[in-house]
XYZ file of C-alpha atoms in Angstrom:
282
model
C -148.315 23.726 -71.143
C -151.747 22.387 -71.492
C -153.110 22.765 -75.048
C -156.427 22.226 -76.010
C -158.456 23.143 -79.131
C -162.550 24.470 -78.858
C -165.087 25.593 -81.128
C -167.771 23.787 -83.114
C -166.365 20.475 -84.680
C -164.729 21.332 -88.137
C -163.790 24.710 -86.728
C -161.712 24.075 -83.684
C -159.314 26.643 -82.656
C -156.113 26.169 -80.887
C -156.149 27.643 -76.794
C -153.582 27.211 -73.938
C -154.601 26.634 -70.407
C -153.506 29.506 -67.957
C -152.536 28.658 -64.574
C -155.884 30.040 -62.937
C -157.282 27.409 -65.483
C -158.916 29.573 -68.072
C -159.073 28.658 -71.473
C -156.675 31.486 -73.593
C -157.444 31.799 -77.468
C -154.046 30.568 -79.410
C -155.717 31.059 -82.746
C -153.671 34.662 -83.205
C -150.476 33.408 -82.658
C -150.759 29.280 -84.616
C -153.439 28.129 -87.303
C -153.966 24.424 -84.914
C -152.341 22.447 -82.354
C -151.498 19.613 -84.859
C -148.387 18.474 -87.103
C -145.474 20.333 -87.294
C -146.731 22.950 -84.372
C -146.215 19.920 -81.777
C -142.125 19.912 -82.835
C -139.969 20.430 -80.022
C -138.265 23.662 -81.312
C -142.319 24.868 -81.825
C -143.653 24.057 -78.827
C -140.469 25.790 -77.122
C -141.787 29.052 -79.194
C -145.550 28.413 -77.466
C -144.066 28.452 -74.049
C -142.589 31.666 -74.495
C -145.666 33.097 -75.162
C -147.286 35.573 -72.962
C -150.507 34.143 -72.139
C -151.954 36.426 -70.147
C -152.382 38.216 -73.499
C -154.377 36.574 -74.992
C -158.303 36.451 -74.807
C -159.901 34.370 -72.511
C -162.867 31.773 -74.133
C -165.962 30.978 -72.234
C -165.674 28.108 -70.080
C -168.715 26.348 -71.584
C -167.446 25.861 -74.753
C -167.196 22.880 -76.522
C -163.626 21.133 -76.528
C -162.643 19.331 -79.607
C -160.084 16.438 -79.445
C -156.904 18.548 -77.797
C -154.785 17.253 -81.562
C -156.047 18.183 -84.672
C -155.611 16.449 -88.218
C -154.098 13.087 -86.799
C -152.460 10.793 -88.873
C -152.230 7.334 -86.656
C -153.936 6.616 -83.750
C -152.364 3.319 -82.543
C -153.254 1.000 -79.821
C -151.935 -0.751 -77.604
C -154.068 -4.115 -76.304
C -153.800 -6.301 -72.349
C -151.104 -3.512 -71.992
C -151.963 -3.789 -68.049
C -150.991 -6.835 -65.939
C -154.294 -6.768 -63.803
C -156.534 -5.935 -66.949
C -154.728 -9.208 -68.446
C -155.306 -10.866 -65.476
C -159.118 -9.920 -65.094
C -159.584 -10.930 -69.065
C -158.283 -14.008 -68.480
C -155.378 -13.787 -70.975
C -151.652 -14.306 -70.901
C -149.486 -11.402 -70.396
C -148.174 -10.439 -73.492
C -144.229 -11.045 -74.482
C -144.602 -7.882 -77.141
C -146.920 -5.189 -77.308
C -150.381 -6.274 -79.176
C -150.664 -3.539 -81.891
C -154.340 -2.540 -83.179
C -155.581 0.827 -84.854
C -158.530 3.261 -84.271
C -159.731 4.657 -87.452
C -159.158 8.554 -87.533
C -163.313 9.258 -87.645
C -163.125 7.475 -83.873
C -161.697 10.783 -82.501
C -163.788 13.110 -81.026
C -163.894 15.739 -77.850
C -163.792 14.812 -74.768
C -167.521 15.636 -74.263
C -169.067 14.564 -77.292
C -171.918 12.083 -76.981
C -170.652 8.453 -77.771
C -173.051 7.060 -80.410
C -173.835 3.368 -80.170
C -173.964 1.552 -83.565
C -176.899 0.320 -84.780
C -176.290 -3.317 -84.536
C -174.253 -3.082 -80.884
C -174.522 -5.115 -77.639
C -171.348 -5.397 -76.048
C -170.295 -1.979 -76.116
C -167.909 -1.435 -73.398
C -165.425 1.472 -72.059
C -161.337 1.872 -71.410
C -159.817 4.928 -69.496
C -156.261 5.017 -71.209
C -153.300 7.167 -71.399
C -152.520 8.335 -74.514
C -149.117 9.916 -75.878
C -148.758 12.319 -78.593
C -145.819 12.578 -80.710
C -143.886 15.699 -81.070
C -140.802 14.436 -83.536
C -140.554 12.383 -86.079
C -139.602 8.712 -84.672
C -138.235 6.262 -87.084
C -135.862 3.098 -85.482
C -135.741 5.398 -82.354
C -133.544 3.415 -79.624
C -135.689 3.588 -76.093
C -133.283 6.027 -74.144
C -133.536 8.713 -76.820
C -137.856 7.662 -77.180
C -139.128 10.280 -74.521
C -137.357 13.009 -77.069
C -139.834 12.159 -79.528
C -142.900 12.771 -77.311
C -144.903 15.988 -77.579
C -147.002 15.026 -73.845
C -149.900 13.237 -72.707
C -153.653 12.957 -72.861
C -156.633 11.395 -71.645
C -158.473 9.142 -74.327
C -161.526 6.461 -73.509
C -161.038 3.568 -75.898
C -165.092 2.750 -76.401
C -164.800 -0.379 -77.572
C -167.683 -2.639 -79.140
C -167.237 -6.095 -77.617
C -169.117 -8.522 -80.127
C -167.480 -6.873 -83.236
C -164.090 -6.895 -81.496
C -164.067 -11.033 -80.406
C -167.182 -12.810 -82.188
C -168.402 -11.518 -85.724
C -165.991 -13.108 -87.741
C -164.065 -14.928 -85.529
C -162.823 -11.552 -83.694
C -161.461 -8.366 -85.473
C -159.984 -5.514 -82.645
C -159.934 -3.010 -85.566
C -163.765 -3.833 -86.187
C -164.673 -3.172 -82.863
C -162.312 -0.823 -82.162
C -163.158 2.499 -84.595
C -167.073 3.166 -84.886
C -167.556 6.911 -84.973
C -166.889 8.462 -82.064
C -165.588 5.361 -80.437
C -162.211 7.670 -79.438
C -162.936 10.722 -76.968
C -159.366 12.269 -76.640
C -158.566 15.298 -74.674
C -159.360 17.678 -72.800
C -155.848 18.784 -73.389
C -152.858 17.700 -74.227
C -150.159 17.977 -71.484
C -146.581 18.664 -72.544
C -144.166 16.610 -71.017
C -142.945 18.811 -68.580
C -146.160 19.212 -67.388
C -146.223 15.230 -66.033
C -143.996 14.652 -62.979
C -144.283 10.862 -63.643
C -146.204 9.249 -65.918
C -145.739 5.804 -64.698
C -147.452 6.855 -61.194
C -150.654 8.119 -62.698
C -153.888 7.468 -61.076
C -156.691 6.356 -63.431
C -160.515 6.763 -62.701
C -163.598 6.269 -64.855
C -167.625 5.730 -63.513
C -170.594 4.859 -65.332
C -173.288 6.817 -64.081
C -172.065 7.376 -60.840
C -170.760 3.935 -60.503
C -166.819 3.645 -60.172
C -165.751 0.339 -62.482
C -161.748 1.465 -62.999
C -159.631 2.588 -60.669
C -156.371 2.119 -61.339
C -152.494 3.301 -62.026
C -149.922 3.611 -65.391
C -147.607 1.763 -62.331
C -149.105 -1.517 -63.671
C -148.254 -0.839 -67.519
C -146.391 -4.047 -68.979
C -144.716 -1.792 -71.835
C -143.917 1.788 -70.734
C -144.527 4.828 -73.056
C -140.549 5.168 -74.111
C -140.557 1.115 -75.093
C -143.567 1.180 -76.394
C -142.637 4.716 -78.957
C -139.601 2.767 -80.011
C -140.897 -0.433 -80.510
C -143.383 0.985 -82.884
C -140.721 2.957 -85.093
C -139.025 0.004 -85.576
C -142.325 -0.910 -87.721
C -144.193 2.178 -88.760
C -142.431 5.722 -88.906
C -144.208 7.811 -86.273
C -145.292 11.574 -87.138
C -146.005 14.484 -85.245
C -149.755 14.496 -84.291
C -149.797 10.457 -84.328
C -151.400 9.410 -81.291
C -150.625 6.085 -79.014
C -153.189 4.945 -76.984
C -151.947 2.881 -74.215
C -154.152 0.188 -72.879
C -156.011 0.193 -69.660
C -156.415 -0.832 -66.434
C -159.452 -3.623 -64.852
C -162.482 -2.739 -64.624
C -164.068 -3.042 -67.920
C -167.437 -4.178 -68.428
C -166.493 -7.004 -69.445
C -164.377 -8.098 -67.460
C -167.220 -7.782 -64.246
C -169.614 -10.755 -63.408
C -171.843 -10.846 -64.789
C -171.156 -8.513 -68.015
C -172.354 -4.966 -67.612
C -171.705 -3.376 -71.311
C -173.460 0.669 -72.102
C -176.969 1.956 -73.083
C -178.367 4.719 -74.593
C -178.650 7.224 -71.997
C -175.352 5.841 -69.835
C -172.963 8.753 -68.416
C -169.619 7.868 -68.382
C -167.048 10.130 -66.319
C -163.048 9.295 -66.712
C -159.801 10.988 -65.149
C -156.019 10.494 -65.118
C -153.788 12.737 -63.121
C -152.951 15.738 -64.590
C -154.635 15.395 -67.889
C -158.029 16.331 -67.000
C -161.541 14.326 -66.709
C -164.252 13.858 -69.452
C -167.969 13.541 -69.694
C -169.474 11.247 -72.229
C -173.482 10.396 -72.887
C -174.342 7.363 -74.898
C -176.998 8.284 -77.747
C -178.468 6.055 -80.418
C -177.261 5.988 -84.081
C -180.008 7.589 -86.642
């Protein structure tokens, strides 16, 4: 299934993706697509759902973030060997662990709005994974149990707070508002042949900086869902977002970072594309 959620922000409703690719109208059958809806044994209740039921929604509507009410969004940093590489840092011998505050999230075609005091503000193309079941010292060969699927998420990211006020902060320059585009749906599992073999694409207007593969990931989804519930008891909703590929602005010479008024345009295989416009803070 592909799940997404639409409306005006605040008053999202839940929708499934048919396989002519019209959006379907959930809301009569669950209240979100968040929580306890994304269990295994409740998402097994969703498939069997006839969706050629249920109403279609216009195709212009605003998409929210495809997961509503999240608890954690977690990040993963240099989680790519050639993103490493083109940063000029080490690979990493464990997973570098950061957070996106939950105000970051937005829909996948929201406007990105550029803090007041930014100049480095920069973008990622990452794969994110959404847990399903509750993951607490999960052992990696049971990990992919605990995953509800797979979206698309951009990782804005504000260069000088990350790495220079302060002596460098990732959280800081990690979790502005709006800083955390996540959908346009959220693909179940079964819906993803392979996730390590998943192209990766994103453009500023017009211009292609990343284009790239999860087939250079350092730490895989499973390893990277069990060595985070060895730490931090995972919850249905929480979403991982899993580093990205080169190609960042700043990792290009010289330094190319956003504007007001920059388009950015990002894909991964199977989980869809998104459309982002950088506007000014009030």
């Amino acid at each position: 299934m592909k799940l997404l959620r639409f409306g005006p922000k605040g008053q999202e409703k839940p929708a499934v993706l048919d396989s002519e690719g019209n959006i379907r109208d959930l809301s009569t059958v669950i209240s979100d697509i968040s929580g306890d809806q994304l269990l295994p044994e409740n998402l097994q209740k969703l498939a069997n759902v006839d969706v050629e039921q249920l109403a279609i929604v216009d195709k212009d509507v605003r998409l929210g973030s495809c997961v509503g009410s999240v608890g954690k969004f977690i990040c993963i940093g240099l989680n790519y060997a050639d993103h490493a590489a083109e940063a000029n840092m080490a690979i990493p011998e464990e997973p570098i662990v950061f957070t996106k505050w939950s105000s970051a999230i937005c829909g996948p075609n929201d406007d990105i709005v550029k803090p007041r005091s930014s100049i480095k503000m920069d973008w990622e193309v990452e794969l994110g994974i959404v847990i399903g079941k509750p993951a607490k010292y999960v052992d990696e060969t049971e990990a992919e149990n605990h995953i509800a699927g797979y979206c698309l998420i951009n990782d804005v990211s504000e260069r000088h707070f990350q790495l220079e006020i302060s002596g460098g902060q990732w959280d800081k320059g990690k979790g502005s508002d709006t800083f955390g585009p996540t959908g346009p749906w959220l693909a179940t599992s079964d819906e993803i042949e392979d996730v390590h073999n998943l192209g990766m694409t994103l453009s500023v207007n017009g211009k292609c900086y990343q284009n790239g593969n999860t087939k250079t990931m350092i730490f895989k989804p499973a390893f990277l869902v069990s060595y985070l519930s060895q730490f931090v008891t995972l919850e249905p909703g929480d979403i991982i977002s899993t580093g990205t590929p080169p190609g960042v602005g700043m990792g290009q010479s010289p330094e190319v970072f956003l504007n007001v008024g920059d388009k950015i345009t990002l894909s991964i295989d199977g989980l869809g594309s998104q459309t982002q416009q950088v506007i000014a803070d009030e």
